[in-house]
Amino acid sequence: DTGVSQNPRHKITKRGQNVTFRCDPISEHNRLYWYRQTLGQGPEFLTYFQNEAQLEKSRLLSDRFSAERPKGSFSTLEIQRTEQGDSAMYLCASSLESRIEQYFGPGTRLTVT
Amino acid sequence: DAKTTQPNSMESNEEEPVHLPCNHSTISGTDYIHWYRQLPSQGPEYVIHGLTSNVNNRMASLAIAEDRKSSTLILHRATLRDAAVYYCIQYSGGGADGLTFGKGTHLIIQP
């Protein structure tokens, strides 16, 4: 069990650029979640997949945010036309359908300059 | 918005028990109480969860009030590695929804 991995760990981008983050969940975990965490706050839920189906996406912050999980394994989160307010830690978590606890990755820290 | 309330911070001494309180006065019959913790520069880590009965695992114990409007996370013997932000979460999603985190309790452990 290698845990949830996220890449890159850090990303610095200029305002207006697009960025994409990758999450590799624990193998056999069919549920995958994305969260955003700003400084001093708890994580904020963004979206959720069960296998390849995105079952909850109403919490994505704007239409600039999108996520995919094409083969039900790894997932990507894309932010288009980044803004300075997008600077945050982006966390991914996974879980088994039969279990309630979520396992989090180390996060990708985004800085928009 | 988070449905639970926790103290902003608490301080304890190493090797002593720690009791972290949480109020969840709006809890419904199907809501579980979850606790996660977040060490510095890491993602949150699952600690424990329960519905009505007290629960124990290798990390901690969870004591749930009889009316379920409050609970207490108990670390039996704190170490410096337990210094973290502890989040109490009221959750009814059954895994099919995200967790709603508040600001949590920042636990400081003094050597």
PDB file of N, CA and C in Angstrom, chain A residues 28-112:
ATOM      1  N   GLU A  28      -7.274  -0.211  -5.857  1.00  0.00           N
ATOM      2  CA  GLU A  28      -8.519  -0.842  -5.410  1.00  0.00           C
ATOM      3  C   GLU A  28      -9.514   0.142  -4.791  1.00  0.00           C
ATOM      4  N   HIS A  29      -9.095   1.369  -4.517  1.00  0.00           N
ATOM      5  CA  HIS A  29     -10.044   2.363  -4.029  1.00  0.00           C
ATOM      6  C   HIS A  29     -10.840   2.894  -5.214  1.00  0.00           C
ATOM      7  N   ASN A  30     -12.151   2.693  -5.195  1.00  0.00           N
ATOM      8  CA  ASN A  30     -12.939   3.132  -6.339  1.00  0.00           C
ATOM      9  C   ASN A  30     -13.524   4.534  -6.157  1.00  0.00           C
ATOM     10  N   ARG A  31     -13.405   5.097  -4.961  1.00  0.00           N
ATOM     11  CA  ARG A  31     -13.900   6.459  -4.745  1.00  0.00           C
ATOM     12  C   ARG A  31     -12.726   7.427  -4.663  1.00  0.00           C
ATOM     13  N   LEU A  32     -12.886   8.578  -5.277  1.00  0.00           N
ATOM     14  CA  LEU A  32     -11.827   9.581  -5.308  1.00  0.00           C
ATOM     15  C   LEU A  32     -12.445  10.957  -5.131  1.00  0.00           C
ATOM     16  N   TYR A  33     -11.800  11.776  -4.295  1.00  0.00           N
ATOM     17  CA  TYR A  33     -12.323  13.091  -3.923  1.00  0.00           C
ATOM     18  C   TYR A  33     -11.233  14.149  -4.142  1.00  0.00           C
ATOM     19  N   TRP A  34     -11.670  15.347  -4.515  1.00  0.00           N
ATOM     20  CA  TRP A  34     -10.773  16.501  -4.574  1.00  0.00           C
ATOM     21  C   TRP A  34     -11.250  17.556  -3.582  1.00  0.00           C
ATOM     22  N   TYR A  35     -10.261  18.177  -2.898  1.00  0.00           N
ATOM     23  CA  TYR A  35     -10.518  19.246  -1.943  1.00  0.00           C
ATOM     24  C   TYR A  35      -9.550  20.392  -2.224  1.00  0.00           C
ATOM     25  N   ARG A  36      -9.916  21.572  -1.746  1.00  0.00           N
ATOM     26  CA  ARG A  36      -9.014  22.721  -1.773  1.00  0.00           C
ATOM     27  C   ARG A  36      -8.870  23.232  -0.345  1.00  0.00           C
ATOM     28  N   GLN A  37      -7.645  23.610   0.007  1.00  0.00           N
ATOM     29  CA  GLN A  37      -7.406  24.147   1.354  1.00  0.00           C
ATOM     30  C   GLN A  37      -6.626  25.439   1.259  1.00  0.00           C
ATOM     31  N   THR A  38      -7.203  26.518   1.767  1.00  0.00           N
ATOM     32  CA  THR A  38      -6.495  27.794   1.843  1.00  0.00           C
ATOM     33  C   THR A  38      -5.932  27.958   3.247  1.00  0.00           C
ATOM     34  N   LEU A  39      -5.013  28.896   3.381  1.00  0.00           N
ATOM     35  CA  LEU A  39      -4.259  29.052   4.623  1.00  0.00           C
ATOM     36  C   LEU A  39      -5.168  29.314   5.809  1.00  0.00           C
ATOM     37  N   GLY A  40      -5.008  28.516   6.847  1.00  0.00           N
ATOM     38  CA  GLY A  40      -5.768  28.720   8.074  1.00  0.00           C
ATOM     39  C   GLY A  40      -7.164  28.140   8.063  1.00  0.00           C
ATOM     40  N   GLN A  41      -7.545  27.507   6.959  1.00  0.00           N
ATOM     41  CA  GLN A  41      -8.888  26.930   6.843  1.00  0.00           C
ATOM     42  C   GLN A  41      -8.792  25.410   6.717  1.00  0.00           C
ATOM     43  N   GLY A  42      -9.895  24.736   7.019  1.00  0.00           N
ATOM     44  CA  GLY A  42      -9.957  23.307   6.745  1.00  0.00           C
ATOM     45  C   GLY A  42     -10.178  23.064   5.266  1.00  0.00           C
ATOM     46  N   PRO A  43      -9.932  21.840   4.818  1.00  0.00           N
ATOM     47  CA  PRO A  43     -10.165  21.524   3.399  1.00  0.00           C
ATOM     48  C   PRO A  43     -11.625  21.747   3.008  1.00  0.00           C
ATOM     49  N   GLU A  44     -11.809  22.143   1.747  1.00  0.00           N
ATOM     50  CA  GLU A  44     -13.134  22.413   1.183  1.00  0.00           C
ATOM     51  C   GLU A  44     -13.383  21.418   0.057  1.00  0.00           C
ATOM     52  N   PHE A  45     -14.446  20.662   0.138  1.00  0.00           N
ATOM     53  CA  PHE A  45     -14.759  19.625  -0.842  1.00  0.00           C
ATOM     54  C   PHE A  45     -15.101  20.231  -2.196  1.00  0.00           C
ATOM     55  N   LEU A  46     -14.547  19.658  -3.254  1.00  0.00           N
ATOM     56  CA  LEU A  46     -14.792  20.155  -4.615  1.00  0.00           C
ATOM     57  C   LEU A  46     -15.612  19.181  -5.453  1.00  0.00           C
ATOM     58  N   THR A  47     -15.169  17.915  -5.508  1.00  0.00           N
ATOM     59  CA  THR A  47     -15.827  16.982  -6.409  1.00  0.00           C
ATOM     60  C   THR A  47     -15.498  15.556  -6.015  1.00  0.00           C
ATOM     61  N   TYR A  48     -16.278  14.597  -6.550  1.00  0.00           N
ATOM     62  CA  TYR A  48     -16.180  13.197  -6.127  1.00  0.00           C
ATOM     63  C   TYR A  48     -16.460  12.273  -7.302  1.00  0.00           C
ATOM     64  N   PHE A  49     -15.650  11.215  -7.396  1.00  0.00           N
ATOM     65  CA  PHE A  49     -15.826  10.182  -8.418  1.00  0.00           C
ATOM     66  C   PHE A  49     -16.067   8.836  -7.752  1.00  0.00           C
ATOM     67  N   GLN A  50     -16.937   8.063  -8.356  1.00  0.00           N
ATOM     68  CA  GLN A  50     -17.020   6.654  -8.034  1.00  0.00           C
ATOM     69  C   GLN A  50     -16.689   5.919  -9.325  1.00  0.00           C
ATOM     70  N   ASN A  51     -15.572   5.202  -9.302  1.00  0.00           N
ATOM     71  CA  ASN A  51     -14.981   4.660 -10.531  1.00  0.00           C
ATOM     72  C   ASN A  51     -14.763   5.826 -11.494  1.00  0.00           C
ATOM     73  N   GLU A  52     -15.244   5.736 -12.733  1.00  0.00           N
ATOM     74  CA  GLU A  52     -14.986   6.836 -13.670  1.00  0.00           C
ATOM     75  C   GLU A  52     -16.097   7.875 -13.666  1.00  0.00           C
ATOM     76  N   ALA A  53     -17.165   7.623 -12.935  1.00  0.00           N
ATOM     77  CA  ALA A  53     -18.312   8.537 -12.934  1.00  0.00           C
ATOM     78  C   ALA A  53     -18.134   9.661 -11.910  1.00  0.00           C
ATOM     79  N   GLN A  54     -18.302  10.885 -12.387  1.00  0.00           N
ATOM     80  CA  GLN A  54     -18.221  12.048 -11.505  1.00  0.00           C
ATOM     81  C   GLN A  54     -19.619  12.280 -10.927  1.00  0.00           C
ATOM     82  N   LEU A  55     -19.826  11.875  -9.695  1.00  0.00           N
ATOM     83  CA  LEU A  55     -21.162  11.873  -9.108  1.00  0.00           C
ATOM     84  C   LEU A  55     -21.514  13.162  -8.388  1.00  0.00           C
ATOM     85  N   GLU A  56     -20.533  13.985  -8.111  1.00  0.00           N
ATOM     86  CA  GLU A  56     -20.823  15.262  -7.453  1.00  0.00           C
ATOM     87  C   GLU A  56     -19.844  16.284  -8.001  1.00  0.00           C
ATOM     88  N   LYS A  57     -20.345  17.298  -8.650  1.00  0.00           N
ATOM     89  CA  LYS A  57     -19.466  18.350  -9.159  1.00  0.00           C
ATOM     90  C   LYS A  57     -20.037  19.739  -8.952  1.00  0.00           C
ATOM     91  N   SER A  58     -21.129  19.815  -8.189  1.00  0.00           N
ATOM     92  CA  SER A  58     -21.743  21.125  -7.981  1.00  0.00           C
ATOM     93  C   SER A  58     -20.905  22.025  -7.089  1.00  0.00           C
ATOM     94  N   ARG A  59     -19.962  21.435  -6.353  1.00  0.00           N
ATOM     95  CA  ARG A  59     -19.128  22.241  -5.453  1.00  0.00           C
ATOM     96  C   ARG A  59     -17.851  22.762  -6.130  1.00  0.00           C
ATOM     97  N   LEU A  60     -17.625  22.402  -7.357  1.00  0.00           N
ATOM     98  CA  LEU A  60     -16.491  22.995  -8.067  1.00  0.00           C
ATOM     99  C   LEU A  60     -16.683  24.505  -8.070  1.00  0.00           C
ATOM    100  N   LEU A  61     -15.599  25.227  -7.854  1.00  0.00           N
ATOM    101  CA  LEU A  61     -15.680  26.636  -7.497  1.00  0.00           C
ATOM    102  C   LEU A  61     -16.153  27.529  -8.632  1.00  0.00           C
ATOM    103  N   SER A  62     -15.870  27.134  -9.845  1.00  0.00           N
ATOM    104  CA  SER A  62     -16.335  27.888 -11.006  1.00  0.00           C
ATOM    105  C   SER A  62     -16.195  26.994 -12.218  1.00  0.00           C
ATOM    106  N   ASP A  63     -16.661  27.494 -13.365  1.00  0.00           N
ATOM    107  CA  ASP A  63     -16.528  26.678 -14.580  1.00  0.00           C
ATOM    108  C   ASP A  63     -15.099  26.631 -15.094  1.00  0.00           C
ATOM    109  N   ARG A  64     -14.192  27.315 -14.436  1.00  0.00           N
ATOM    110  CA  ARG A  64     -12.777  27.198 -14.790  1.00  0.00           C
ATOM    111  C   ARG A  64     -12.174  25.916 -14.233  1.00  0.00           C
ATOM    112  N   PHE A  65     -12.867  25.293 -13.295  1.00  0.00           N
ATOM    113  CA  PHE A  65     -12.382  24.066 -12.656  1.00  0.00           C
ATOM    114  C   PHE A  65     -13.067  22.860 -13.296  1.00  0.00           C
ATOM    115  N   SER A  66     -12.262  21.845 -13.614  1.00  0.00           N
ATOM    116  CA  SER A  66     -12.831  20.608 -14.122  1.00  0.00           C
ATOM    117  C   SER A  66     -11.972  19.447 -13.659  1.00  0.00           C
ATOM    118  N   ALA A  67     -12.583  18.283 -13.566  1.00  0.00           N
ATOM    119  CA  ALA A  67     -11.866  17.094 -13.129  1.00  0.00           C
ATOM    120  C   ALA A  67     -12.290  15.916 -13.983  1.00  0.00           C
ATOM    121  N   GLU A  68     -11.352  14.984 -14.136  1.00  0.00           N
ATOM    122  CA  GLU A  68     -11.623  13.768 -14.904  1.00  0.00           C
ATOM    123  C   GLU A  68     -11.036  12.565 -14.185  1.00  0.00           C
ATOM    124  N   ARG A  69     -11.599  11.418 -14.491  1.00  0.00           N
ATOM    125  CA  ARG A  69     -11.042  10.146 -14.015  1.00  0.00           C
ATOM    126  C   ARG A  69     -11.377   9.114 -15.092  1.00  0.00           C
ATOM    127  N   PRO A  70     -10.693   9.211 -16.220  1.00  0.00           N
ATOM    128  CA  PRO A  70     -11.132   8.508 -17.433  1.00  0.00           C
ATOM    129  C   PRO A  70     -11.201   6.995 -17.342  1.00  0.00           C
ATOM    130  N   LYS A  71     -10.325   6.354 -16.630  1.00  0.00           N
ATOM    131  CA  LYS A  71     -10.336   4.896 -16.565  1.00  0.00           C
ATOM    132  C   LYS A  71     -10.625   4.403 -15.161  1.00  0.00           C
ATOM    133  N   GLY A  72     -11.122   5.283 -14.328  1.00  0.00           N
ATOM    134  CA  GLY A  72     -11.445   4.872 -12.968  1.00  0.00           C
ATOM    135  C   GLY A  72     -10.240   4.635 -12.092  1.00  0.00           C
ATOM    136  N   SER A  73      -9.066   5.101 -12.550  1.00  0.00           N
ATOM    137  CA  SER A  73      -7.882   4.946 -11.698  1.00  0.00           C
ATOM    138  C   SER A  73      -7.390   6.329 -11.272  1.00  0.00           C
ATOM    139  N   PHE A  74      -6.395   6.886 -11.972  1.00  0.00           N
ATOM    140  CA  PHE A  74      -5.910   8.211 -11.591  1.00  0.00           C
ATOM    141  C   PHE A  74      -6.927   9.276 -12.004  1.00  0.00           C
ATOM    142  N   SER A  75      -6.771  10.449 -11.419  1.00  0.00           N
ATOM    143  CA  SER A  75      -7.651  11.573 -11.739  1.00  0.00           C
ATOM    144  C   SER A  75      -6.811  12.818 -11.993  1.00  0.00           C
ATOM    145  N   THR A  76      -7.360  13.740 -12.767  1.00  0.00           N
ATOM    146  CA  THR A  76      -6.723  15.033 -12.975  1.00  0.00           C
ATOM    147  C   THR A  76      -7.695  16.133 -12.624  1.00  0.00           C
ATOM    148  N   LEU A  77      -7.169  17.214 -12.073  1.00  0.00           N
ATOM    149  CA  LEU A  77      -7.930  18.429 -11.788  1.00  0.00           C
ATOM    150  C   LEU A  77      -7.292  19.551 -12.603  1.00  0.00           C
ATOM    151  N   GLU A  78      -8.074  20.197 -13.427  1.00  0.00           N
ATOM    152  CA  GLU A  78      -7.563  21.285 -14.251  1.00  0.00           C
ATOM    153  C   GLU A  78      -8.201  22.603 -13.834  1.00  0.00           C
ATOM    154  N   ILE A  79      -7.387  23.631 -13.775  1.00  0.00           N
ATOM    155  CA  ILE A  79      -7.872  24.995 -13.559  1.00  0.00           C
ATOM    156  C   ILE A  79      -7.464  25.805 -14.777  1.00  0.00           C
ATOM    157  N   GLN A  80      -8.437  26.360 -15.451  1.00  0.00           N
ATOM    158  CA  GLN A  80      -8.150  27.201 -16.613  1.00  0.00           C
ATOM    159  C   GLN A  80      -8.107  28.663 -16.194  1.00  0.00           C
ATOM    160  N   ARG A  81      -7.304  29.422 -16.916  1.00  0.00           N
ATOM    161  CA  ARG A  81      -7.215  30.876 -16.701  1.00  0.00           C
ATOM    162  C   ARG A  81      -7.066  31.188 -15.209  1.00  0.00           C
ATOM    163  N   THR A  82      -5.999  30.685 -14.635  1.00  0.00           N
ATOM    164  CA  THR A  82      -5.816  30.821 -13.191  1.00  0.00           C
ATOM    165  C   THR A  82      -5.849  32.271 -12.731  1.00  0.00           C
ATOM    166  N   GLU A  83      -6.322  32.432 -11.506  1.00  0.00           N
ATOM    167  CA  GLU A  83      -6.390  33.746 -10.850  1.00  0.00           C
ATOM    168  C   GLU A  83      -5.607  33.648  -9.549  1.00  0.00           C
ATOM    169  N   GLN A  84      -5.225  34.806  -9.006  1.00  0.00           N
ATOM    170  CA  GLN A  84      -4.446  34.786  -7.771  1.00  0.00           C
ATOM    171  C   GLN A  84      -5.224  34.118  -6.637  1.00  0.00           C
ATOM    172  N   GLY A  85      -6.520  34.239  -6.651  1.00  0.00           N
ATOM    173  CA  GLY A  85      -7.357  33.615  -5.625  1.00  0.00           C
ATOM    174  C   GLY A  85      -7.370  32.099  -5.690  1.00  0.00           C
ATOM    175  N   ASP A  86      -6.826  31.534  -6.764  1.00  0.00           N
ATOM    176  CA  ASP A  86      -6.751  30.076  -6.866  1.00  0.00           C
ATOM    177  C   ASP A  86      -5.567  29.510  -6.093  1.00  0.00           C
ATOM    178  N   SER A  87      -4.698  30.373  -5.607  1.00  0.00           N
ATOM    179  CA  SER A  87      -3.543  29.919  -4.832  1.00  0.00           C
ATOM    180  C   SER A  87      -4.029  29.198  -3.588  1.00  0.00           C
ATOM    181  N   ALA A  88      -3.625  27.952  -3.438  1.00  0.00           N
ATOM    182  CA  ALA A  88      -4.123  27.101  -2.352  1.00  0.00           C
ATOM    183  C   ALA A  88      -3.411  25.762  -2.426  1.00  0.00           C
ATOM    184  N   MET A  89      -3.730  24.907  -1.450  1.00  0.00           N
ATOM    185  CA  MET A  89      -3.311  23.511  -1.499  1.00  0.00           C
ATOM    186  C   MET A  89      -4.482  22.701  -2.059  1.00  0.00           C
ATOM    187  N   TYR A  90      -4.200  21.871  -3.042  1.00  0.00           N
ATOM    188  CA  TYR A  90      -5.228  21.016  -3.633  1.00  0.00           C
ATOM    189  C   TYR A  90      -4.965  19.582  -3.199  1.00  0.00           C
ATOM    190  N   LEU A  91      -5.947  19.024  -2.510  1.00  0.00           N
ATOM    191  CA  LEU A  91      -5.805  17.703  -1.895  1.00  0.00           C
ATOM    192  C   LEU A  91      -6.684  16.690  -2.607  1.00  0.00           C
ATOM    193  N   CYS A  92      -6.172  15.497  -2.689  1.00  0.00           N
ATOM    194  CA  CYS A  92      -6.922  14.378  -3.252  1.00  0.00           C
ATOM    195  C   CYS A  92      -7.063  13.322  -2.156  1.00  0.00           C
ATOM    196  N   ALA A  93      -8.177  12.625  -2.143  1.00  0.00           N
ATOM    197  CA  ALA A  93      -8.389  11.532  -1.192  1.00  0.00           C
ATOM    198  C   ALA A  93      -9.060  10.378  -1.915  1.00  0.00           C
ATOM    199  N   SER A  94      -8.896   9.189  -1.374  1.00  0.00           N
ATOM    200  CA  SER A  94      -9.565   8.024  -1.958  1.00  0.00           C
ATOM    201  C   SER A  94     -10.130   7.149  -0.854  1.00  0.00           C
ATOM    202  N   SER A  95     -11.084   6.317  -1.228  1.00  0.00           N
ATOM    203  CA  SER A  95     -11.666   5.399  -0.256  1.00  0.00           C
ATOM    204  C   SER A  95     -12.247   4.193  -0.980  1.00  0.00           C
ATOM    205  N   LEU A  96     -12.448   3.136  -0.213  1.00  0.00           N
ATOM    206  CA  LEU A  96     -13.160   1.969  -0.719  1.00  0.00           C
ATOM    207  C   LEU A  96     -14.657   2.219  -0.597  1.00  0.00           C
ATOM    208  N   GLU A  97     -15.429   1.693  -1.503  1.00  0.00           N
ATOM    209  CA  GLU A  97     -16.875   1.881  -1.442  1.00  0.00           C
ATOM    210  C   GLU A  97     -17.456   1.285  -0.169  1.00  0.00           C
ATOM    211  N   SER A  98     -16.804   0.245   0.336  1.00  0.00           N
ATOM    212  CA  SER A  98     -17.328  -0.437   1.521  1.00  0.00           C
ATOM    213  C   SER A  98     -16.889   0.201   2.832  1.00  0.00           C
ATOM    214  N   ARG A  99     -16.028   1.228   2.724  1.00  0.00           N
ATOM    215  CA  ARG A  99     -15.502   1.865   3.924  1.00  0.00           C
ATOM    216  C   ARG A  99     -15.823   3.342   3.905  1.00  0.00           C
ATOM    217  N   ILE A 100     -15.900   3.956   5.047  1.00  0.00           N
ATOM    218  CA  ILE A 100     -16.312   5.348   5.143  1.00  0.00           C
ATOM    219  C   ILE A 100     -15.116   6.294   5.262  1.00  0.00           C
ATOM    220  N   GLU A 101     -13.964   5.799   5.714  1.00  0.00           N
ATOM    221  CA  GLU A 101     -12.830   6.691   5.938  1.00  0.00           C
ATOM    222  C   GLU A 101     -12.122   7.008   4.623  1.00  0.00           C
ATOM    223  N   GLN A 102     -11.644   8.240   4.521  1.00  0.00           N
ATOM    224  CA  GLN A 102     -10.934   8.693   3.340  1.00  0.00           C
ATOM    225  C   GLN A 102      -9.443   8.814   3.655  1.00  0.00           C
ATOM    226  N   TYR A 103      -8.637   8.492   2.650  1.00  0.00           N
ATOM    227  CA  TYR A 103      -7.184   8.568   2.782  1.00  0.00           C
ATOM    228  C   TYR A 103      -6.690   9.681   1.863  1.00  0.00           C
ATOM    229  N   PHE A 104      -5.987  10.632   2.465  1.00  0.00           N
ATOM    230  CA  PHE A 104      -5.571  11.821   1.743  1.00  0.00           C
ATOM    231  C   PHE A 104      -4.133  11.720   1.245  1.00  0.00           C
ATOM    232  N   GLY A 105      -3.900  12.368   0.112  1.00  0.00           N
ATOM    233  CA  GLY A 105      -2.549  12.537  -0.376  1.00  0.00           C
ATOM    234  C   GLY A 105      -1.894  13.749   0.259  1.00  0.00           C
ATOM    235  N   PRO A 106      -0.634  14.025  -0.102  1.00  0.00           N
ATOM    236  CA  PRO A 106       0.103  15.130   0.506  1.00  0.00           C
ATOM    237  C   PRO A 106      -0.281  16.495  -0.060  1.00  0.00           C
ATOM    238  N   GLY A 107      -1.000  16.501  -1.173  1.00  0.00           N
ATOM    239  CA  GLY A 107      -1.451  17.763  -1.749  1.00  0.00           C
ATOM    240  C   GLY A 107      -0.512  18.343  -2.783  1.00  0.00           C
ATOM    241  N   THR A 108      -1.074  19.221  -3.611  1.00  0.00           N
ATOM    242  CA  THR A 108      -0.296  20.036  -4.555  1.00  0.00           C
ATOM    243  C   THR A 108      -0.503  21.489  -4.169  1.00  0.00           C
ATOM    244  N   ARG A 109       0.595  22.160  -3.887  1.00  0.00           N
ATOM    245  CA  ARG A 109       0.489  23.584  -3.526  1.00  0.00           C
ATOM    246  C   ARG A 109       0.610  24.430  -4.777  1.00  0.00           C
ATOM    247  N   LEU A 110      -0.416  25.197  -5.063  1.00  0.00           N
ATOM    248  CA  LEU A 110      -0.440  26.080  -6.231  1.00  0.00           C
ATOM    249  C   LEU A 110      -0.226  27.520  -5.795  1.00  0.00           C
ATOM    250  N   THR A 111       0.703  28.176  -6.465  1.00  0.00           N
ATOM    251  CA  THR A 111       0.922  29.605  -6.271  1.00  0.00           C
ATOM    252  C   THR A 111       0.725  30.293  -7.606  1.00  0.00           C
ATOM    253  N   VAL A 112      -0.193  31.234  -7.655  1.00  0.00           N
ATOM    254  CA  VAL A 112      -0.464  31.993  -8.874  1.00  0.00           C
ATOM    255  C   VAL A 112       0.096  33.395  -8.687  1.00  0.00           C
TER     256      VAL A 112
END
